[in-house]
Structures are given as C-alpha cells and as structure tokens.
JSON list of C-alpha atoms in Angstrom, two decimals:
[
{"chain": "A", "resi": 1, "resn": "UNK", "atom": "CA", "xyz": [-10.17, 57.07, -37.12]},
{"chain": "A", "resi": 2, "resn": "UNK", "atom": "CA", "xyz": [-6.16, 57.74, -38.59]},
{"chain": "A", "resi": 3, "resn": "UNK", "atom": "CA", "xyz": [-3.92, 55.52, -40.23]},
{"chain": "A", "resi": 4, "resn": "UNK", "atom": "CA", "xyz": [-2.30, 54.02, -36.90]},
{"chain": "A", "resi": 5, "resn": "UNK", "atom": "CA", "xyz": [1.03, 52.47, -38.28]},
{"chain": "A", "resi": 6, "resn": "UNK", "atom": "CA", "xyz": [1.20, 49.91, -35.78]},
{"chain": "A", "resi": 7, "resn": "UNK", "atom": "CA", "xyz": [1.52, 45.69, -36.42]},
{"chain": "A", "resi": 8, "resn": "UNK", "atom": "CA", "xyz": [-2.15, 44.64, -37.98]},
{"chain": "A", "resi": 9, "resn": "UNK", "atom": "CA", "xyz": [-3.64, 41.22, -37.28]},
{"chain": "A", "resi": 10, "resn": "UNK", "atom": "CA", "xyz": [-3.52, 38.36, -38.92]},
{"chain": "A", "resi": 11, "resn": "UNK", "atom": "CA", "xyz": [-6.46, 35.99, -39.71]},
{"chain": "A", "resi": 12, "resn": "UNK", "atom": "CA", "xyz": [-7.80, 33.06, -41.76]},
{"chain": "A", "resi": 13, "resn": "UNK", "atom": "CA", "xyz": [-10.48, 33.82, -43.16]},
{"chain": "A", "resi": 14, "resn": "UNK", "atom": "CA", "xyz": [-13.31, 30.95, -43.87]},
{"chain": "A", "resi": 15, "resn": "UNK", "atom": "CA", "xyz": [-13.77, 29.13, -47.12]},
{"chain": "A", "resi": 16, "resn": "UNK", "atom": "CA", "xyz": [-15.18, 31.01, -50.37]},
{"chain": "A", "resi": 17, "resn": "UNK", "atom": "CA", "xyz": [-15.62, 30.76, -54.44]},
{"chain": "A", "resi": 18, "resn": "UNK", "atom": "CA", "xyz": [-13.04, 32.72, -55.70]},
{"chain": "A", "resi": 19, "resn": "UNK", "atom": "CA", "xyz": [-14.67, 35.25, -58.75]},
{"chain": "A", "resi": 20, "resn": "UNK", "atom": "CA", "xyz": [-11.26, 36.90, -59.71]},
{"chain": "A", "resi": 21, "resn": "UNK", "atom": "CA", "xyz": [-7.17, 36.97, -58.88]},
{"chain": "A", "resi": 22, "resn": "UNK", "atom": "CA", "xyz": [-4.49, 38.23, -60.02]},
{"chain": "A", "resi": 23, "resn": "UNK", "atom": "CA", "xyz": [-1.21, 35.82, -58.49]},
{"chain": "A", "resi": 24, "resn": "UNK", "atom": "CA", "xyz": [0.16, 35.29, -62.17]},
{"chain": "A", "resi": 25, "resn": "UNK", "atom": "CA", "xyz": [0.31, 38.47, -63.41]},
{"chain": "A", "resi": 26, "resn": "UNK", "atom": "CA", "xyz": [0.03, 42.03, -60.59]},
{"chain": "A", "resi": 27, "resn": "UNK", "atom": "CA", "xyz": [-3.08, 44.40, -61.36]},
{"chain": "A", "resi": 28, "resn": "UNK", "atom": "CA", "xyz": [-2.64, 47.52, -62.46]},
{"chain": "A", "resi": 29, "resn": "UNK", "atom": "CA", "xyz": [-4.68, 49.43, -60.39]},
{"chain": "A", "resi": 30, "resn": "UNK", "atom": "CA", "xyz": [-5.31, 53.68, -59.99]},
{"chain": "A", "resi": 31, "resn": "UNK", "atom": "CA", "xyz": [-1.26, 53.08, -60.67]},
{"chain": "A", "resi": 32, "resn": "UNK", "atom": "CA", "xyz": [-0.34, 51.08, -58.46]},
{"chain": "A", "resi": 33, "resn": "UNK", "atom": "CA", "xyz": [0.87, 46.95, -59.18]},
{"chain": "A", "resi": 34, "resn": "UNK", "atom": "CA", "xyz": [-0.55, 44.24, -56.95]},
{"chain": "A", "resi": 35, "resn": "UNK", "atom": "CA", "xyz": [-1.45, 41.41, -55.99]},
{"chain": "A", "resi": 36, "resn": "UNK", "atom": "CA", "xyz": [-4.82, 40.39, -56.51]},
{"chain": "A", "resi": 37, "resn": "UNK", "atom": "CA", "xyz": [-8.11, 37.55, -55.30]},
{"chain": "A", "resi": 38, "resn": "UNK", "atom": "CA", "xyz": [-11.67, 38.38, -55.29]},
{"chain": "A", "resi": 39, "resn": "UNK", "atom": "CA", "xyz": [-13.50, 36.18, -53.35]},
{"chain": "A", "resi": 40, "resn": "UNK", "atom": "CA", "xyz": [-17.23, 36.03, -52.31]},
{"chain": "A", "resi": 41, "resn": "UNK", "atom": "CA", "xyz": [-19.40, 37.55, -49.34]},
{"chain": "A", "resi": 42, "resn": "UNK", "atom": "CA", "xyz": [-22.00, 34.90, -47.13]},
{"chain": "A", "resi": 43, "resn": "UNK", "atom": "CA", "xyz": [-23.35, 36.83, -44.79]},
{"chain": "A", "resi": 44, "resn": "UNK", "atom": "CA", "xyz": [-21.11, 35.25, -42.00]},
{"chain": "A", "resi": 45, "resn": "UNK", "atom": "CA", "xyz": [-17.88, 36.30, -43.90]},
{"chain": "A", "resi": 46, "resn": "UNK", "atom": "CA", "xyz": [-19.22, 39.69, -44.54]},
{"chain": "A", "resi": 47, "resn": "UNK", "atom": "CA", "xyz": [-20.24, 39.85, -40.17]},
{"chain": "A", "resi": 48, "resn": "UNK", "atom": "CA", "xyz": [-16.90, 38.49, -39.06]},
{"chain": "A", "resi": 49, "resn": "UNK", "atom": "CA", "xyz": [-15.07, 41.48, -41.63]},
{"chain": "A", "resi": 50, "resn": "UNK", "atom": "CA", "xyz": [-17.72, 44.43, -40.47]},
{"chain": "A", "resi": 51, "resn": "UNK", "atom": "CA", "xyz": [-16.75, 43.13, -36.33]},
{"chain": "A", "resi": 52, "resn": "UNK", "atom": "CA", "xyz": [-13.36, 43.48, -36.79]},
{"chain": "A", "resi": 53, "resn": "UNK", "atom": "CA", "xyz": [-12.83, 46.29, -38.10]},
{"chain": "A", "resi": 54, "resn": "UNK", "atom": "CA", "xyz": [-15.42, 48.47, -36.09]},
{"chain": "A", "resi": 55, "resn": "UNK", "atom": "CA", "xyz": [-19.86, 49.11, -36.81]},
{"chain": "A", "resi": 56, "resn": "UNK", "atom": "CA", "xyz": [-19.94, 51.53, -39.18]},
{"chain": "A", "resi": 57, "resn": "UNK", "atom": "CA", "xyz": [-16.96, 51.97, -40.65]},
{"chain": "A", "resi": 58, "resn": "UNK", "atom": "CA", "xyz": [-16.41, 52.00, -44.74]},
{"chain": "A", "resi": 59, "resn": "UNK", "atom": "CA", "xyz": [-14.31, 48.33, -45.81]},
{"chain": "A", "resi": 60, "resn": "UNK", "atom": "CA", "xyz": [-12.87, 49.04, -48.74]},
{"chain": "A", "resi": 61, "resn": "UNK", "atom": "CA", "xyz": [-13.01, 46.52, -51.64]},
{"chain": "A", "resi": 62, "resn": "UNK", "atom": "CA", "xyz": [-16.09, 45.32, -50.81]},
{"chain": "A", "resi": 63, "resn": "UNK", "atom": "CA", "xyz": [-19.03, 45.57, -53.34]},
{"chain": "A", "resi": 64, "resn": "UNK", "atom": "CA", "xyz": [-21.64, 44.14, -54.64]},
{"chain": "A", "resi": 65, "resn": "UNK", "atom": "CA", "xyz": [-22.27, 42.75, -58.42]},
{"chain": "A", "resi": 66, "resn": "UNK", "atom": "CA", "xyz": [-25.26, 44.46, -60.06]},
{"chain": "A", "resi": 67, "resn": "UNK", "atom": "CA", "xyz": [-25.95, 41.71, -62.17]},
{"chain": "A", "resi": 68, "resn": "UNK", "atom": "CA", "xyz": [-26.42, 39.67, -59.74]},
{"chain": "A", "resi": 69, "resn": "UNK", "atom": "CA", "xyz": [-26.71, 40.86, -56.04]},
{"chain": "A", "resi": 70, "resn": "UNK", "atom": "CA", "xyz": [-23.06, 39.30, -54.69]},
{"chain": "A", "resi": 71, "resn": "UNK", "atom": "CA", "xyz": [-21.19, 41.44, -52.89]},
{"chain": "A", "resi": 72, "resn": "UNK", "atom": "CA", "xyz": [-17.34, 40.64, -52.82]},
{"chain": "A", "resi": 73, "resn": "UNK", "atom": "CA", "xyz": [-15.08, 41.45, -50.84]},
{"chain": "A", "resi": 74, "resn": "UNK", "atom": "CA", "xyz": [-11.20, 42.42, -52.96]},
{"chain": "A", "resi": 75, "resn": "UNK", "atom": "CA", "xyz": [-8.01, 41.42, -50.50]},
{"chain": "A", "resi": 76, "resn": "UNK", "atom": "CA", "xyz": [-4.30, 42.84, -52.47]},
{"chain": "A", "resi": 77, "resn": "UNK", "atom": "CA", "xyz": [-0.75, 43.09, -51.58]},
{"chain": "A", "resi": 78, "resn": "UNK", "atom": "CA", "xyz": [2.20, 45.25, -53.56]},
{"chain": "A", "resi": 79, "resn": "UNK", "atom": "CA", "xyz": [4.89, 43.36, -51.62]},
{"chain": "A", "resi": 80, "resn": "UNK", "atom": "CA", "xyz": [5.65, 40.89, -54.10]},
{"chain": "A", "resi": 81, "resn": "UNK", "atom": "CA", "xyz": [5.77, 43.55, -56.85]},
{"chain": "A", "resi": 82, "resn": "UNK", "atom": "CA", "xyz": [7.92, 46.20, -55.01]},
{"chain": "A", "resi": 83, "resn": "UNK", "atom": "CA", "xyz": [10.44, 42.84, -54.98]},
{"chain": "A", "resi": 84, "resn": "UNK", "atom": "CA", "xyz": [9.87, 43.26, -59.01]},
{"chain": "A", "resi": 85, "resn": "UNK", "atom": "CA", "xyz": [8.40, 40.25, -58.73]},
{"chain": "A", "resi": 86, "resn": "UNK", "atom": "CA", "xyz": [5.61, 38.94, -60.87]},
{"chain": "A", "resi": 87, "resn": "UNK", "atom": "CA", "xyz": [3.68, 36.30, -59.66]},
{"chain": "A", "resi": 88, "resn": "UNK", "atom": "CA", "xyz": [3.47, 36.47, -55.17]},
{"chain": "A", "resi": 89, "resn": "UNK", "atom": "CA", "xyz": [4.64, 34.17, -53.50]},
{"chain": "A", "resi": 90, "resn": "UNK", "atom": "CA", "xyz": [2.75, 32.75, -51.43]},
{"chain": "A", "resi": 91, "resn": "UNK", "atom": "CA", "xyz": [0.33, 30.73, -52.67]},
{"chain": "A", "resi": 92, "resn": "UNK", "atom": "CA", "xyz": [-0.18, 26.60, -50.85]},
{"chain": "A", "resi": 93, "resn": "UNK", "atom": "CA", "xyz": [-2.21, 24.15, -51.41]},
{"chain": "A", "resi": 94, "resn": "UNK", "atom": "CA", "xyz": [-4.43, 21.87, -49.32]},
{"chain": "A", "resi": 95, "resn": "UNK", "atom": "CA", "xyz": [-1.55, 20.16, -47.29]},
{"chain": "A", "resi": 96, "resn": "UNK", "atom": "CA", "xyz": [0.41, 23.67, -46.34]},
{"chain": "A", "resi": 97, "resn": "UNK", "atom": "CA", "xyz": [2.51, 23.05, -49.53]},
{"chain": "A", "resi": 98, "resn": "UNK", "atom": "CA", "xyz": [3.62, 25.96, -51.68]},
{"chain": "A", "resi": 99, "resn": "UNK", "atom": "CA", "xyz": [2.50, 25.37, -55.09]},
{"chain": "A", "resi": 100, "resn": "UNK", "atom": "CA", "xyz": [2.50, 27.26, -58.04]},
{"chain": "A", "resi": 101, "resn": "UNK", "atom": "CA", "xyz": [-1.01, 27.20, -59.46]},
{"chain": "A", "resi": 102, "resn": "UNK", "atom": "CA", "xyz": [-3.46, 30.05, -59.19]},
{"chain": "A", "resi": 103, "resn": "UNK", "atom": "CA", "xyz": [-7.04, 29.76, -58.06]},
{"chain": "A", "resi": 104, "resn": "UNK", "atom": "CA", "xyz": [-9.73, 30.51, -60.73]},
{"chain": "A", "resi": 105, "resn": "UNK", "atom": "CA", "xyz": [-12.96, 31.92, -61.03]},
{"chain": "A", "resi": 106, "resn": "UNK", "atom": "CA", "xyz": [-15.73, 29.58, -58.95]},
{"chain": "A", "resi": 107, "resn": "UNK", "atom": "CA", "xyz": [-12.10, 27.90, -56.94]},
{"chain": "A", "resi": 108, "resn": "UNK", "atom": "CA", "xyz": [-12.76, 27.68, -52.72]},
{"chain": "A", "resi": 109, "resn": "UNK", "atom": "CA", "xyz": [-9.70, 29.73, -50.81]},
{"chain": "A", "resi": 110, "resn": "UNK", "atom": "CA", "xyz": [-9.29, 30.67, -47.96]},
{"chain": "A", "resi": 111, "resn": "UNK", "atom": "CA", "xyz": [-7.09, 33.96, -47.17]},
{"chain": "A", "resi": 112, "resn": "UNK", "atom": "CA", "xyz": [-4.48, 35.16, -44.88]},
{"chain": "A", "resi": 113, "resn": "UNK", "atom": "CA", "xyz": [-6.05, 38.98, -44.27]},
{"chain": "A", "resi": 114, "resn": "UNK", "atom": "CA", "xyz": [-3.90, 42.09, -42.07]},
{"chain": "A", "resi": 115, "resn": "UNK", "atom": "CA", "xyz": [-5.90, 44.40, -41.02]},
{"chain": "A", "resi": 116, "resn": "UNK", "atom": "CA", "xyz": [-7.46, 45.52, -40.20]},
{"chain": "A", "resi": 117, "resn": "UNK", "atom": "CA", "xyz": [-5.81, 49.19, -40.98]},
{"chain": "A", "resi": 118, "resn": "UNK", "atom": "CA", "xyz": [-7.32, 52.38, -41.27]},
{"chain": "A", "resi": 119, "resn": "UNK", "atom": "CA", "xyz": [-6.91, 54.57, -44.40]},
{"chain": "A", "resi": 120, "resn": "UNK", "atom": "CA", "xyz": [-4.85, 56.68, -44.84]},
{"chain": "A", "resi": 121, "resn": "UNK", "atom": "CA", "xyz": [-7.30, 59.04, -47.12]},
{"chain": "A", "resi": 122, "resn": "UNK", "atom": "CA", "xyz": [-9.92, 58.18, -46.10]},
{"chain": "A", "resi": 123, "resn": "UNK", "atom": "CA", "xyz": [-11.54, 58.60, -42.45]},
{"chain": "A", "resi": 124, "resn": "UNK", "atom": "CA", "xyz": [-14.01, 55.59, -40.89]},
{"chain": "A", "resi": 125, "resn": "UNK", "atom": "CA", "xyz": [-12.35, 53.28, -43.73]},
{"chain": "A", "resi": 126, "resn": "UNK", "atom": "CA", "xyz": [-10.30, 50.87, -43.44]},
{"chain": "A", "resi": 127, "resn": "UNK", "atom": "CA", "xyz": [-9.35, 47.98, -45.40]},
{"chain": "A", "resi": 128, "resn": "UNK", "atom": "CA", "xyz": [-7.62, 44.59, -45.46]},
{"chain": "A", "resi": 129, "resn": "UNK", "atom": "CA", "xyz": [-5.05, 43.53, -46.91]},
{"chain": "A", "resi": 130, "resn": "UNK", "atom": "CA", "xyz": [-4.05, 40.02, -48.59]},
{"chain": "A", "resi": 131, "resn": "UNK", "atom": "CA", "xyz": [-1.08, 38.05, -47.06]},
{"chain": "A", "resi": 132, "resn": "UNK", "atom": "CA", "xyz": [-1.07, 34.49, -48.22]},
{"chain": "A", "resi": 133, "resn": "UNK", "atom": "CA", "xyz": [-3.61, 32.41, -50.54]},
{"chain": "A", "resi": 134, "resn": "UNK", "atom": "CA", "xyz": [-4.86, 28.33, -49.72]},
{"chain": "A", "resi": 135, "resn": "UNK", "atom": "CA", "xyz": [-6.66, 26.80, -52.62]},
{"chain": "A", "resi": 136, "resn": "UNK", "atom": "CA", "xyz": [-8.67, 24.30, -51.18]},
{"chain": "A", "resi": 137, "resn": "UNK", "atom": "CA", "xyz": [-10.04, 23.10, -53.45]},
{"chain": "A", "resi": 138, "resn": "UNK", "atom": "CA", "xyz": [-9.77, 23.27, -57.67]},
{"chain": "A", "resi": 139, "resn": "UNK", "atom": "CA", "xyz": [-13.42, 23.54, -59.94]},
{"chain": "A", "resi": 140, "resn": "UNK", "atom": "CA", "xyz": [-12.81, 21.31, -63.04]},
{"chain": "A", "resi": 141, "resn": "UNK", "atom": "CA", "xyz": [-12.48, 22.76, -65.46]},
{"chain": "A", "resi": 142, "resn": "UNK", "atom": "CA", "xyz": [-12.71, 21.63, -69.91]},
{"chain": "A", "resi": 143, "resn": "UNK", "atom": "CA", "xyz": [-8.63, 21.20, -70.94]},
{"chain": "A", "resi": 144, "resn": "UNK", "atom": "CA", "xyz": [-9.21, 19.71, -74.26]},
{"chain": "A", "resi": 145, "resn": "UNK", "atom": "CA", "xyz": [-8.18, 22.64, -76.36]},
{"chain": "A", "resi": 146, "resn": "UNK", "atom": "CA", "xyz": [-11.48, 22.57, -78.42]},
{"chain": "A", "resi": 147, "resn": "UNK", "atom": "CA", "xyz": [-13.62, 24.82, -80.19]},
{"chain": "A", "resi": 148, "resn": "UNK", "atom": "CA", "xyz": [-16.61, 26.65, -78.60]},
{"chain": "A", "resi": 149, "resn": "UNK", "atom": "CA", "xyz": [-17.37, 27.68, -81.99]},
{"chain": "A", "resi": 150, "resn": "UNK", "atom": "CA", "xyz": [-18.52, 26.26, -84.96]},
{"chain": "A", "resi": 151, "resn": "UNK", "atom": "CA", "xyz": [-17.00, 26.70, -88.43]},
{"chain": "A", "resi": 152, "resn": "UNK", "atom": "CA", "xyz": [-17.47, 30.22, -90.74]},
{"chain": "A", "resi": 153, "resn": "UNK", "atom": "CA", "xyz": [-17.92, 29.53, -94.05]},
{"chain": "A", "resi": 154, "resn": "UNK", "atom": "CA", "xyz": [-15.99, 31.32, -96.50]},
{"chain": "A", "resi": 155, "resn": "UNK", "atom": "CA", "xyz": [-14.23, 32.56, -92.77]},
{"chain": "A", "resi": 156, "resn": "UNK", "atom": "CA", "xyz": [-10.42, 33.04, -92.09]},
{"chain": "A", "resi": 157, "resn": "UNK", "atom": "CA", "xyz": [-8.46, 29.16, -91.57]},
{"chain": "A", "resi": 158, "resn": "UNK", "atom": "CA", "xyz": [-4.88, 29.57, -89.66]},
{"chain": "A", "resi": 159, "resn": "UNK", "atom": "CA", "xyz": [-2.53, 26.67, -90.09]},
{"chain": "A", "resi": 160, "resn": "UNK", "atom": "CA", "xyz": [-2.16, 24.12, -87.43]},
{"chain": "A", "resi": 161, "resn": "UNK", "atom": "CA", "xyz": [0.59, 24.39, -84.99]},
{"chain": "A", "resi": 162, "resn": "UNK", "atom": "CA", "xyz": [3.97, 22.68, -85.84]},
{"chain": "A", "resi": 163, "resn": "UNK", "atom": "CA", "xyz": [4.62, 20.86, -83.06]},
{"chain": "A", "resi": 164, "resn": "UNK", "atom": "CA", "xyz": [8.43, 18.82, -83.45]},
{"chain": "A", "resi": 165, "resn": "UNK", "atom": "CA", "xyz": [10.45, 16.89, -80.52]},
{"chain": "A", "resi": 166, "resn": "UNK", "atom": "CA", "xyz": [12.74, 19.04, -79.16]},
{"chain": "A", "resi": 167, "resn": "UNK", "atom": "CA", "xyz": [16.76, 17.30, -79.82]},
{"chain": "A", "resi": 168, "resn": "UNK", "atom": "CA", "xyz": [20.13, 18.81, -78.32]},
{"chain": "A", "resi": 169, "resn": "UNK", "atom": "CA", "xyz": [21.20, 20.02, -81.66]},
{"chain": "A", "resi": 170, "resn": "UNK", "atom": "CA", "xyz": [19.59, 23.62, -82.72]},
{"chain": "A", "resi": 171, "resn": "UNK", "atom": "CA", "xyz": [17.59, 23.16, -85.78]},
{"chain": "A", "resi": 172, "resn": "UNK", "atom": "CA", "xyz": [18.15, 24.54, -89.00]},
{"chain": "A", "resi": 173, "resn": "UNK", "atom": "CA", "xyz": [16.79, 27.96, -89.29]},
{"chain": "A", "resi": 174, "resn": "UNK", "atom": "CA", "xyz": [13.61, 27.86, -91.74]},
{"chain": "A", "resi": 175, "resn": "UNK", "atom": "CA", "xyz": [13.37, 30.26, -94.44]},
{"chain": "A", "resi": 176, "resn": "UNK", "atom": "CA", "xyz": [11.15, 32.84, -94.99]},
{"chain": "A", "resi": 177, "resn": "UNK", "atom": "CA", "xyz": [8.07, 31.88, -97.40]},
{"chain": "A", "resi": 178, "resn": "UNK", "atom": "CA", "xyz": [8.13, 34.38, -100.38]},
{"chain": "A", "resi": 179, "resn": "UNK", "atom": "CA", "xyz": [5.94, 36.96, -100.66]},
{"chain": "A", "resi": 180, "resn": "UNK", "atom": "CA", "xyz": [2.30, 36.13, -103.50]},
{"chain": "A", "resi": 181, "resn": "UNK", "atom": "CA", "xyz": [3.54, 39.35, -105.31]},
{"chain": "A", "resi": 182, "resn": "UNK", "atom": "CA", "xyz": [0.04, 39.90, -107.91]},
{"chain": "A", "resi": 183, "resn": "UNK", "atom": "CA", "xyz": [0.63, 40.48, -111.40]},
{"chain": "A", "resi": 184, "resn": "UNK", "atom": "CA", "xyz": [-2.06, 44.11, -110.27]},
{"chain": "A", "resi": 185, "resn": "UNK", "atom": "CA", "xyz": [0.26, 45.21, -107.55]},
{"chain": "A", "resi": 186, "resn": "UNK", "atom": "CA", "xyz": [3.24, 43.62, -107.14]},
{"chain": "A", "resi": 187, "resn": "UNK", "atom": "CA", "xyz": [4.36, 43.56, -103.68]},
{"chain": "A", "resi": 188, "resn": "UNK", "atom": "CA", "xyz": [8.07, 43.72, -103.07]},
{"chain": "A", "resi": 189, "resn": "UNK", "atom": "CA", "xyz": [9.54, 42.78, -99.61]},
{"chain": "A", "resi": 190, "resn": "UNK", "atom": "CA", "xyz": [9.70, 47.04, -97.73]},
{"chain": "A", "resi": 191, "resn": "UNK", "atom": "CA", "xyz": [4.77, 46.62, -98.43]},
{"chain": "A", "resi": 192, "resn": "UNK", "atom": "CA", "xyz": [4.77, 44.07, -96.08]},
{"chain": "A", "resi": 193, "resn": "UNK", "atom": "CA", "xyz": [3.11, 44.62, -92.55]},
{"chain": "A", "resi": 194, "resn": "UNK", "atom": "CA", "xyz": [5.79, 43.16, -90.36]}
]
C-alpha cells in the first residue's frame, strides 16, 4: 500500500469510553508533539475500523492492555502543535458547543476521525487521525480535596495554603524568613539550596 495524499474520509466514531487523553497539553511521542485521545474498543467499533482500513491492514495506534486484555485505539493530531498551541481547540460538549472541558479516563466521547491514511513507512498499514472530540458524558469525580492518605506520625507536615481576597491594589512584599542558625554549624544565605 503506498501513501496517497488525497483528501481522507471524515467520520464520527460511536460512543466510546476514554482510556486516556492529552487535550490540554500535547504528548511528546517519538519526537512529535501531538494531542491524543485513547478510547476502549468494543467488537462493533473494532469491526467498523477494520472494514474502513481494509481486511488484513495493520491499524496504527490499535493495541491491547496487557493487564486486562481490553483493546483500545489511539487517535492523535499534530495540527494544533504545529500552530504553536498548547490545547487542542476542537472539543465539544453534548450539545455540540465548544467547551474548555477535557475528556478524562472513564468519560464517554465521540471522536471525529480522518482516515484511513496509508502509512508512509510501513507497508499495509493505515492510520486514523484525530480531528475533534465530543464529550457525551463526564464521570463524577471527588473534587472535595480530601487526602487519600492516612497521617504518618513524625513525617513531613507542610503549611496550609493561605488564600487571601483579591484586591485591586498589589499586595505588599513579604520579607523572607531569616535562616535558622545552628550554633554548631551556622547557615548563611549562600549555603541555602533555594
């Protein structure tokens, strides 16, 4: 199969569960910054991709999770990173409106895909590329900020973050605390690691 630069077919996937995505920040894979959405495959979805790719074609980005045996497919794009953008801009909500939300593992999405595109460097292989994402349903997540850890006696205890009301005037500068001096080994500013 040789590379063909003609315009590719665009289609929407069926509803699929997100395994992982990098929409807010591109992923650096094999030297190319790209935005990605990885979704779990069911039998019908996989059969449709195979039909579109052609019987016997290798589909780039399709794989199987070792620990569970579940199959997935990765769709990616470099369109936005080539334009110098950090976030992928074509993310839509269930009503079809642009959203700043990001699909996360367990969410349900539809993906707008371009392809199949014959691979340039692998005979009999094709790729499907990410064009847009529609978030159909978001999983409820605990955003209470509670800790998943139990206290550790004698361990590190940080300071509570201080949140102050926003005012129009700039806050006064805060003086750095004086370094603690040990009588046996005095600490001077040049010895501090920060």
